PDB file of C-alpha atoms in Angstrom:
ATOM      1  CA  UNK A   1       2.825  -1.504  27.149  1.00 57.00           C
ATOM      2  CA  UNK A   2      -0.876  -3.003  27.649  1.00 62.00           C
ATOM      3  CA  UNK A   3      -3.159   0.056  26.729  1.00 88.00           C
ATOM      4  CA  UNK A   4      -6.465  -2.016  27.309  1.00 93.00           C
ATOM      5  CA  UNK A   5      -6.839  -4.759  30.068  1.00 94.00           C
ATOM      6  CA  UNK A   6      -9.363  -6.833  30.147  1.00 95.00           C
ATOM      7  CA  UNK A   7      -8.504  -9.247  33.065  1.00 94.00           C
ATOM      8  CA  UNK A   8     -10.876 -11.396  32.290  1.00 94.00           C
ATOM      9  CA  UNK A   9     -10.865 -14.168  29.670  1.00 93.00           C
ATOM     10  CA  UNK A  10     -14.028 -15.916  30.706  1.00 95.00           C
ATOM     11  CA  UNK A  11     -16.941 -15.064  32.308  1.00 97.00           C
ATOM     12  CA  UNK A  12     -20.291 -17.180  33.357  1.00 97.00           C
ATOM     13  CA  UNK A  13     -23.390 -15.381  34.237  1.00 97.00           C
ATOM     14  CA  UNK A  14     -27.112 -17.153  35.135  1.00 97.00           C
ATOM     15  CA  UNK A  15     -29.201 -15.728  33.271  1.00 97.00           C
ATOM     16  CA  UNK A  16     -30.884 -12.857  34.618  1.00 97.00           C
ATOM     17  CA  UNK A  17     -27.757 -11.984  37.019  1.00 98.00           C
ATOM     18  CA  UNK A  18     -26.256  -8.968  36.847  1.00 97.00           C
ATOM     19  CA  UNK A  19     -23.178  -8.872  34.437  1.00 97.00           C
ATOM     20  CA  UNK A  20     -20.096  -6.415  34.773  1.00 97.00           C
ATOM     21  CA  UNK A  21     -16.947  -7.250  32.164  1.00 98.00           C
ATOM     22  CA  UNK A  22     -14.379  -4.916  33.416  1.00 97.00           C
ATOM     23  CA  UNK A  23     -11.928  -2.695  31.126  1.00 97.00           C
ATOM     24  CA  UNK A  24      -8.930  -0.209  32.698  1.00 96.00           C
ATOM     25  CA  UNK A  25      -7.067   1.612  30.130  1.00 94.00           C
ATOM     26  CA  UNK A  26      -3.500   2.949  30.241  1.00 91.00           C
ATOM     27  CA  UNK A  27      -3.792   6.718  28.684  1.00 86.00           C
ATOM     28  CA  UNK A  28      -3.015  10.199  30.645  1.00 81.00           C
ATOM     29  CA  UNK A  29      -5.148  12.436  28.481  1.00 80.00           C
ATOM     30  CA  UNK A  30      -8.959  12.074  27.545  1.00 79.00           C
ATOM     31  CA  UNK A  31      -9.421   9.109  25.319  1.00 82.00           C
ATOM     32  CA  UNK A  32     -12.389   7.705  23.577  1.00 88.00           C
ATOM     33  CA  UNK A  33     -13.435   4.105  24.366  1.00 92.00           C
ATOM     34  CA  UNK A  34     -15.669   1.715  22.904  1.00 93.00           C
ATOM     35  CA  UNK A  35     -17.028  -1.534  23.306  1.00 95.00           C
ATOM     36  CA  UNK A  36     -17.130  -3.598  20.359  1.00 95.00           C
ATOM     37  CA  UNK A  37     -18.816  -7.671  20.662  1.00 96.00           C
ATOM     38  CA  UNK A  38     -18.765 -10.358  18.421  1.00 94.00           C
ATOM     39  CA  UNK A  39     -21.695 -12.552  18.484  1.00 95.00           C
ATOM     40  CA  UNK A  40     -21.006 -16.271  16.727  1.00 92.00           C
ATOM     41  CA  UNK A  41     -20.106 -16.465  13.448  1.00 90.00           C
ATOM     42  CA  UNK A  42     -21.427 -13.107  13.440  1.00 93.00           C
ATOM     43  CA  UNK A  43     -18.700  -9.971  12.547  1.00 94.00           C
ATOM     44  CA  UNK A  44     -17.194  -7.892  15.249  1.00 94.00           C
ATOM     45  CA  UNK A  45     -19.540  -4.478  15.912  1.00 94.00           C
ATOM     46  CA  UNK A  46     -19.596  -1.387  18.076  1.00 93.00           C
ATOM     47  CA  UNK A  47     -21.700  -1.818  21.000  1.00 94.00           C
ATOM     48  CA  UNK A  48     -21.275   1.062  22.437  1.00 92.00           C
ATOM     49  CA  UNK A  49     -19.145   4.309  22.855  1.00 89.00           C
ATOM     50  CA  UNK A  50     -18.558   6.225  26.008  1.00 86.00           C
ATOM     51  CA  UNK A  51     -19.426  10.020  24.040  1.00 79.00           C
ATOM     52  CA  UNK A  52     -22.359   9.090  23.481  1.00 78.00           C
ATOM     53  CA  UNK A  53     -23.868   8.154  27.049  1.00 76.00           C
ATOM     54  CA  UNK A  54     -26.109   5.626  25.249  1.00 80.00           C
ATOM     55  CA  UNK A  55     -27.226   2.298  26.428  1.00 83.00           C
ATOM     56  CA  UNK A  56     -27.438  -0.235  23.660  1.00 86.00           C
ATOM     57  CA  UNK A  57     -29.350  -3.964  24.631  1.00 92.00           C
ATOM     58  CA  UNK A  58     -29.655  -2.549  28.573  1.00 92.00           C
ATOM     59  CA  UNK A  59     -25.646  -2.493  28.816  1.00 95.00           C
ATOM     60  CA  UNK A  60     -24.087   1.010  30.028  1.00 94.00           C
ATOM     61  CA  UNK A  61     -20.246   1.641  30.434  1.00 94.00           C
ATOM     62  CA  UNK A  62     -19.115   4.587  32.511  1.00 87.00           C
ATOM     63  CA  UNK A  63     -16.041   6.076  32.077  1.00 89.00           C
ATOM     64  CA  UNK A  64     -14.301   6.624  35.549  1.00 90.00           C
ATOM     65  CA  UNK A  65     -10.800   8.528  34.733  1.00 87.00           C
ATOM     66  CA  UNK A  66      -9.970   8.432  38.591  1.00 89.00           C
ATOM     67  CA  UNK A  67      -9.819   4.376  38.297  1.00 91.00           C
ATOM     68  CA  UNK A  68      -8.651   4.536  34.449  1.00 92.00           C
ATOM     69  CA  UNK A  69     -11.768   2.387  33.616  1.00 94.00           C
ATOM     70  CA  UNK A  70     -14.384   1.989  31.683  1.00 95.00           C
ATOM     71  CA  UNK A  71     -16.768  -1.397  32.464  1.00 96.00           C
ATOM     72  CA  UNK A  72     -19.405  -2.693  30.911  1.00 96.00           C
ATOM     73  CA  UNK A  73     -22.312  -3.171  32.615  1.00 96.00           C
ATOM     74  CA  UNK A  74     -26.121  -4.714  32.489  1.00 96.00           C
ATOM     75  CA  UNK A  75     -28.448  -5.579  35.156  1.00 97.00           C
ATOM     76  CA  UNK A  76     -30.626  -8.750  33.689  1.00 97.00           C
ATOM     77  CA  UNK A  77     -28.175 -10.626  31.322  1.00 97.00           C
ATOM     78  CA  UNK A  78     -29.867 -12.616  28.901  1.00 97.00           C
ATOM     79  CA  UNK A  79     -29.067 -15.273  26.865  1.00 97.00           C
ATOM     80  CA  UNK A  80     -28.509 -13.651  23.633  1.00 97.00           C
ATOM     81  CA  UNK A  81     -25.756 -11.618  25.009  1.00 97.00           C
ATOM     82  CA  UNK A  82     -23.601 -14.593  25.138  1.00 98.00           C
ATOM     83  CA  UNK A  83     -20.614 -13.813  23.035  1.00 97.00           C
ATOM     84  CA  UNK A  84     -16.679 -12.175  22.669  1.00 95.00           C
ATOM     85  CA  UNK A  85     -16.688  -8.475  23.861  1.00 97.00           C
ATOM     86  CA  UNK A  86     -13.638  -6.549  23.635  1.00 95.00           C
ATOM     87  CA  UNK A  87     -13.117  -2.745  25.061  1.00 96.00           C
ATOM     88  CA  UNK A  88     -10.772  -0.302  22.928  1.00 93.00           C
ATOM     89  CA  UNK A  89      -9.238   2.953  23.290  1.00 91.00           C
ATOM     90  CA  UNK A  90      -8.486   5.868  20.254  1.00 87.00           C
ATOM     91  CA  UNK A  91      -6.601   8.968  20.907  1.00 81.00           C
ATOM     92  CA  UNK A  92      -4.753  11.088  18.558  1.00 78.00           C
ATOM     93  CA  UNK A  93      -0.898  11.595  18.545  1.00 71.00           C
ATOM     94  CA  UNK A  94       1.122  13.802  16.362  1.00 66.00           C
ATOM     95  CA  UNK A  95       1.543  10.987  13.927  1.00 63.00           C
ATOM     96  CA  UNK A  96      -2.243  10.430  13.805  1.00 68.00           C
ATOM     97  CA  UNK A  97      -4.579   8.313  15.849  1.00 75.00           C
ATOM     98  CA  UNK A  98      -3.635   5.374  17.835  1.00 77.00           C
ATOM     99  CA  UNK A  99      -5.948   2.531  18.341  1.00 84.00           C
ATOM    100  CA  UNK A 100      -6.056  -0.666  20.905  1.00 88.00           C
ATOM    101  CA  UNK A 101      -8.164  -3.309  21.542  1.00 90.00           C
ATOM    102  CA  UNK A 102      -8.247  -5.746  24.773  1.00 92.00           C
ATOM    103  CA  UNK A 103      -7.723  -9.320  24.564  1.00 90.00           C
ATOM    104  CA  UNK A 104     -11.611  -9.807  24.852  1.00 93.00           C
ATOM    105  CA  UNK A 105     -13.584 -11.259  27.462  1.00 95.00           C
ATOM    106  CA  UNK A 106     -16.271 -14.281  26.124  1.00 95.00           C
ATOM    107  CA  UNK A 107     -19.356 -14.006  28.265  1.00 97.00           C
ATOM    108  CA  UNK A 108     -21.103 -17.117  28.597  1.00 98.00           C
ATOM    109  CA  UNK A 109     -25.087 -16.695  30.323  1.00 98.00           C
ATOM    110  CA  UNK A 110     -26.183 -19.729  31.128  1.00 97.00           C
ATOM    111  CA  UNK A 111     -30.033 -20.572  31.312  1.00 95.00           C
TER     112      UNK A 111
ATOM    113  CA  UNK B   1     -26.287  -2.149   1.794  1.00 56.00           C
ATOM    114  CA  UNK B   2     -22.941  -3.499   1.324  1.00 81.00           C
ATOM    115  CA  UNK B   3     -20.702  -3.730   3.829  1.00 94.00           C
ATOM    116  CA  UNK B   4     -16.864  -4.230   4.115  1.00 97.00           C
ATOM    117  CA  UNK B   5     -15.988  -7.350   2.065  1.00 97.00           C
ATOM    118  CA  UNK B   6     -12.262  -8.958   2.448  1.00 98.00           C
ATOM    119  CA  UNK B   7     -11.085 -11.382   0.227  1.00 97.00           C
ATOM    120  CA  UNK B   8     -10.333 -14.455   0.369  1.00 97.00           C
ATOM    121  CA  UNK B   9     -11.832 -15.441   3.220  1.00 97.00           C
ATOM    122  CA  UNK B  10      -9.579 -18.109   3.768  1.00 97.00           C
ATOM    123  CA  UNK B  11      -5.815 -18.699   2.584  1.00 97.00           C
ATOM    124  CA  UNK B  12      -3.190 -21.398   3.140  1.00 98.00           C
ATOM    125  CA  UNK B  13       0.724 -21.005   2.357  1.00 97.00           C
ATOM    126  CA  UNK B  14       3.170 -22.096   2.462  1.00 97.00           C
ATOM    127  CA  UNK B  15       6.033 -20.978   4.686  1.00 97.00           C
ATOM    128  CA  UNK B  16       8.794 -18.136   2.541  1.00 97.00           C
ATOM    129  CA  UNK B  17       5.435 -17.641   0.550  1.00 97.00           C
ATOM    130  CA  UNK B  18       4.105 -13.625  -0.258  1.00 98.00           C
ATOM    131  CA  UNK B  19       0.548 -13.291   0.222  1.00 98.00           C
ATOM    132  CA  UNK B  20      -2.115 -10.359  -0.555  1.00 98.00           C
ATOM    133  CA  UNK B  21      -4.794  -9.862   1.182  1.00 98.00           C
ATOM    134  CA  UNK B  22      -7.588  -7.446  -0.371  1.00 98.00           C
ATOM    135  CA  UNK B  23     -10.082  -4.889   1.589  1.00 97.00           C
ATOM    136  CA  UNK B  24     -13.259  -3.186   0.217  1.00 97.00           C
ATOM    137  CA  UNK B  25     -14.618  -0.445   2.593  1.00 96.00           C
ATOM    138  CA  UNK B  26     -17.950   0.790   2.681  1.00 95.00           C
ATOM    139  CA  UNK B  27     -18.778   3.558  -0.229  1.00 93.00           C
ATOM    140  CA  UNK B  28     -17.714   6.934   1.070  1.00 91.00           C
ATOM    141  CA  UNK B  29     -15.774   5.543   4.516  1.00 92.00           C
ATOM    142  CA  UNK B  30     -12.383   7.906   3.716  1.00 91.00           C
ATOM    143  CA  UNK B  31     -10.809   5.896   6.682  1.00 91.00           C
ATOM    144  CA  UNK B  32      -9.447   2.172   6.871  1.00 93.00           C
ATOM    145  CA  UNK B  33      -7.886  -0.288   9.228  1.00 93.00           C
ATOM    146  CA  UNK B  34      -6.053  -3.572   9.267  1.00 96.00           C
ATOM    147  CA  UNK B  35      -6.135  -5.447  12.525  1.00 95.00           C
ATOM    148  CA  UNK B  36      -4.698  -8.640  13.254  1.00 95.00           C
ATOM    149  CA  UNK B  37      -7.059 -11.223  15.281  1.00 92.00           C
ATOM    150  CA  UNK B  38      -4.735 -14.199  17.110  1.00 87.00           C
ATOM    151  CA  UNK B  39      -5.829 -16.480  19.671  1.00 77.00           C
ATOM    152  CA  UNK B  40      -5.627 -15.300  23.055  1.00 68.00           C
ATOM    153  CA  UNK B  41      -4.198 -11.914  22.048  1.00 73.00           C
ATOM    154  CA  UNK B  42      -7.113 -10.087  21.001  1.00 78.00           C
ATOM    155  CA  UNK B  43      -7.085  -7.885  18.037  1.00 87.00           C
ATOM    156  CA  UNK B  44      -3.725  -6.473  17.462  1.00 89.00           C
ATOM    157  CA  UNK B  45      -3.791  -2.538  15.396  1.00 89.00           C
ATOM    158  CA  UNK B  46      -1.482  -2.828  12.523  1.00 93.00           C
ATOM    159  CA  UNK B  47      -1.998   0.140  10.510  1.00 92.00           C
ATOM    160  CA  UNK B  48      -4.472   2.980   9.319  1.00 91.00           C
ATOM    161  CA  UNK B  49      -5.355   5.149   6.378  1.00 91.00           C
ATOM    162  CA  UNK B  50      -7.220   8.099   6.424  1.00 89.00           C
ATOM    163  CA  UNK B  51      -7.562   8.463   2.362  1.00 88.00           C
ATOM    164  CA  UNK B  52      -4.701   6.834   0.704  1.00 88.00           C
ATOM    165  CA  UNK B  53      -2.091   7.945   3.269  1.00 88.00           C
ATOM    166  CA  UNK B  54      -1.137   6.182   6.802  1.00 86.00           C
ATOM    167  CA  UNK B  55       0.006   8.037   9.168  1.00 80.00           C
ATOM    168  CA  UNK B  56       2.047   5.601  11.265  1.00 79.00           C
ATOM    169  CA  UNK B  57       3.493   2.536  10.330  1.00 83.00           C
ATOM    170  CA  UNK B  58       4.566   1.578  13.167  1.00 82.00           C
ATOM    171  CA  UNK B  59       1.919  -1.001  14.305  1.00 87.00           C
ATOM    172  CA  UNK B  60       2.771  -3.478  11.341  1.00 92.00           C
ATOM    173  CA  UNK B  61       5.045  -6.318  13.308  1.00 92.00           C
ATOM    174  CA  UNK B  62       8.237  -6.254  10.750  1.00 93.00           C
ATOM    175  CA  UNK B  63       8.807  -4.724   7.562  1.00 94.00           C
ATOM    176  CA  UNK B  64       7.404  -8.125   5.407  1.00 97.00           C
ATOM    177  CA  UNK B  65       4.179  -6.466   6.114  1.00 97.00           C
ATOM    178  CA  UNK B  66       3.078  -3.610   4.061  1.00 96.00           C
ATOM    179  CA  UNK B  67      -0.093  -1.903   3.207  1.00 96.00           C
ATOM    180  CA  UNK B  68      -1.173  -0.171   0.554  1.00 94.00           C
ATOM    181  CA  UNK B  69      -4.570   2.273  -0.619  1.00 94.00           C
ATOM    182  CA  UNK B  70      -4.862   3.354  -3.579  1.00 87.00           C
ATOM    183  CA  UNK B  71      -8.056   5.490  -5.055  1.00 86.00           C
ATOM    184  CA  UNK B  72      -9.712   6.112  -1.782  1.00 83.00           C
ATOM    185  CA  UNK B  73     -11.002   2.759  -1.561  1.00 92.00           C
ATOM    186  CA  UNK B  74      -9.603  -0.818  -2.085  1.00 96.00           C
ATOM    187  CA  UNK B  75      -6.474  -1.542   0.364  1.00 97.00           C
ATOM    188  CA  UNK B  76      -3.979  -4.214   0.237  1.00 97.00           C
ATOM    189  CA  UNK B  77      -2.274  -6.152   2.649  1.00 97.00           C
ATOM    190  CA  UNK B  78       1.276  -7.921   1.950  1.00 98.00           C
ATOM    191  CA  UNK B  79       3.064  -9.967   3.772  1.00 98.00           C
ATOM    192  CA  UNK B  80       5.965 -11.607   2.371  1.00 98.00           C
ATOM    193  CA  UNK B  81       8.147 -14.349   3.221  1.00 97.00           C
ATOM    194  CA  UNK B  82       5.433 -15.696   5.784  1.00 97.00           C
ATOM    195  CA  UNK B  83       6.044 -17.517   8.142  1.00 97.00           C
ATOM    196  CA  UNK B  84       4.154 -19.645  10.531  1.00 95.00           C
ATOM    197  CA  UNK B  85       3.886 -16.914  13.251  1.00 94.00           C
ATOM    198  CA  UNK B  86       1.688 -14.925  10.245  1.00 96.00           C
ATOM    199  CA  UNK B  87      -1.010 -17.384  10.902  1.00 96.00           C
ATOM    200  CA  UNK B  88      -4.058 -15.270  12.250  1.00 96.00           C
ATOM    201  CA  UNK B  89      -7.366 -13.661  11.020  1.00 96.00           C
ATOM    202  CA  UNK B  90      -6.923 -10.409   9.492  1.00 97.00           C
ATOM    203  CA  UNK B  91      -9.509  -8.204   9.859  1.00 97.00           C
ATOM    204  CA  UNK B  92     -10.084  -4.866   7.901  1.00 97.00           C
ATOM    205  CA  UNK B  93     -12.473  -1.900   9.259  1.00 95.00           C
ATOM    206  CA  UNK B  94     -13.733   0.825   7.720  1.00 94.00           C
ATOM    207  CA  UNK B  95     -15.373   4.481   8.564  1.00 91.00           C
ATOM    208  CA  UNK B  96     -16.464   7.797   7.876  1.00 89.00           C
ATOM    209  CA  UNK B  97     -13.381   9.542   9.034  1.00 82.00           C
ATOM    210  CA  UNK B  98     -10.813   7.764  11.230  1.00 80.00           C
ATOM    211  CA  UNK B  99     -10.925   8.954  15.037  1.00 76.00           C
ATOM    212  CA  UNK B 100     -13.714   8.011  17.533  1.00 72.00           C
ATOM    213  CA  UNK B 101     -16.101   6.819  14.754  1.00 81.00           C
ATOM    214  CA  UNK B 102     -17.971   3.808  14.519  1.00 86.00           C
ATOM    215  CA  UNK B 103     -15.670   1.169  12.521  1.00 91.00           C
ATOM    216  CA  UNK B 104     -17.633  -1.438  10.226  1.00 94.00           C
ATOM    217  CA  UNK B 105     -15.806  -4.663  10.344  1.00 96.00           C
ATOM    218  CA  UNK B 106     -15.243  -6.883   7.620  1.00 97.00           C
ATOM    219  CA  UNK B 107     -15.469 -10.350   7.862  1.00 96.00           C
ATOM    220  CA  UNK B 108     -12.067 -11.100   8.278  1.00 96.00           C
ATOM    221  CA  UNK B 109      -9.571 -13.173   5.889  1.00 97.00           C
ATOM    222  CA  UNK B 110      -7.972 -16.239   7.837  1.00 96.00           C
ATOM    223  CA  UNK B 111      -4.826 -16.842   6.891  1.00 97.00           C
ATOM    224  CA  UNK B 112      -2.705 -19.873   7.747  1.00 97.00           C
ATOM    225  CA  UNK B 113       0.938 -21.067   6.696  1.00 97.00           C
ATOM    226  CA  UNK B 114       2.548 -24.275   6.505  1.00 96.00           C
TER     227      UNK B 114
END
């Protein structure tokens, strides 16, 4: 079963247009989600986690367990955030922690 | 500082071949991960340690994979027999204590069989 969905593959964005890349999660209990991007040719890194409340480059994710989601979200998107983000969900079992990442969604902004 | 380094960075069997692929986590990360990266299917869990033990095995994809820690640090990956459907990037994380820490990513070894 599909713990993270990320329905979408691609997204375009003008520059300066708000940006939303949505992530819904399949877990009952109270997991802990990231974001992670990966900028080109640059290595896969955390962007943000949802324990921390933090907002990291002016994107914020919310997690909403009604809706099983947990979107990211920035108001202005700027060029630089063009790249492959990917949400992912940890929670421990009895055999120790489970992890998933989405498929990704690549964010184009376009000048 | 150093980061997670993976070696080799790039490797090309051929098919029925066994292959090792090598992880070095960041000084003093006690947890490490082996993800597979495919195109179009995102990054794919395989396995864990937290030390030198893993907990669950279950994410490797048959039993030609296997992993291995050994000192705390350095982890293997083996696959053996490959075979074509092998052919992704295989990307190792490390850090501090496995859970809802930060993982450091490596940059990945690509691996592709003929």
């Amino acid at each position: 079963a599909q713990r993270v969905t990320q329905p979408e593959k691609l997204l375009s964005v003008f520059k300066g247009a708000p940006v939303e890349l949505k992530c819904n999660y399949s877990y009952s209990g109270s997991p802990e989600l990231f974001w992670y991007v990966q900028y080109s040719r640059q290595r896969l890194q955390l962007l943000l986690r949802h324990i921390s409340r933090e907002s990291i480059k002016g994107f914020t994710a919310d997690l909403n367990k009604g809706e099983t989601s947990f979107h990211l979200k920035k108001p202005f998107a700027q060029e630089e955030d063009s790249a492959m983000y990917y949400c992912a969900l940890s929670y421990p079992l009895n055999t120790g922690n489970q992890f998933y990442f989405g498929t990704g969604t690549s964010l184009t902004v376009i000048p | 500082g150093a980061g997670v380094s993976q070696s080799p960075s790039n490797k090309v069997t051929e098919k029925g071949k066994d292959v090792e692929l090598r992880c070095d986590p960041i000084s003093g990360h006690t947890a490490l991960y082996w993800y597979r990266q495919s195109l179009g299917q995102g990054l794919e869990f395989l396995i864990y340690f937290q030390g030198n033990s893993a907990p669950d095995k279950s994410g490797l994809p048959s039993d030609r994979f296997s992993a291995e820690r050994t000192g705390g640090s350095v982890s293997t990956l083996t696959i053996q027999r490959t075979q074509q459907e092998d052919s992704a990037v295989y990307l190792c994380a490390s850090s501090f204590v496995a859970g809802n820490y930060e993982q450091y990513f490596g940059p990945g070894t690509r691996l592709t069989v003929t």
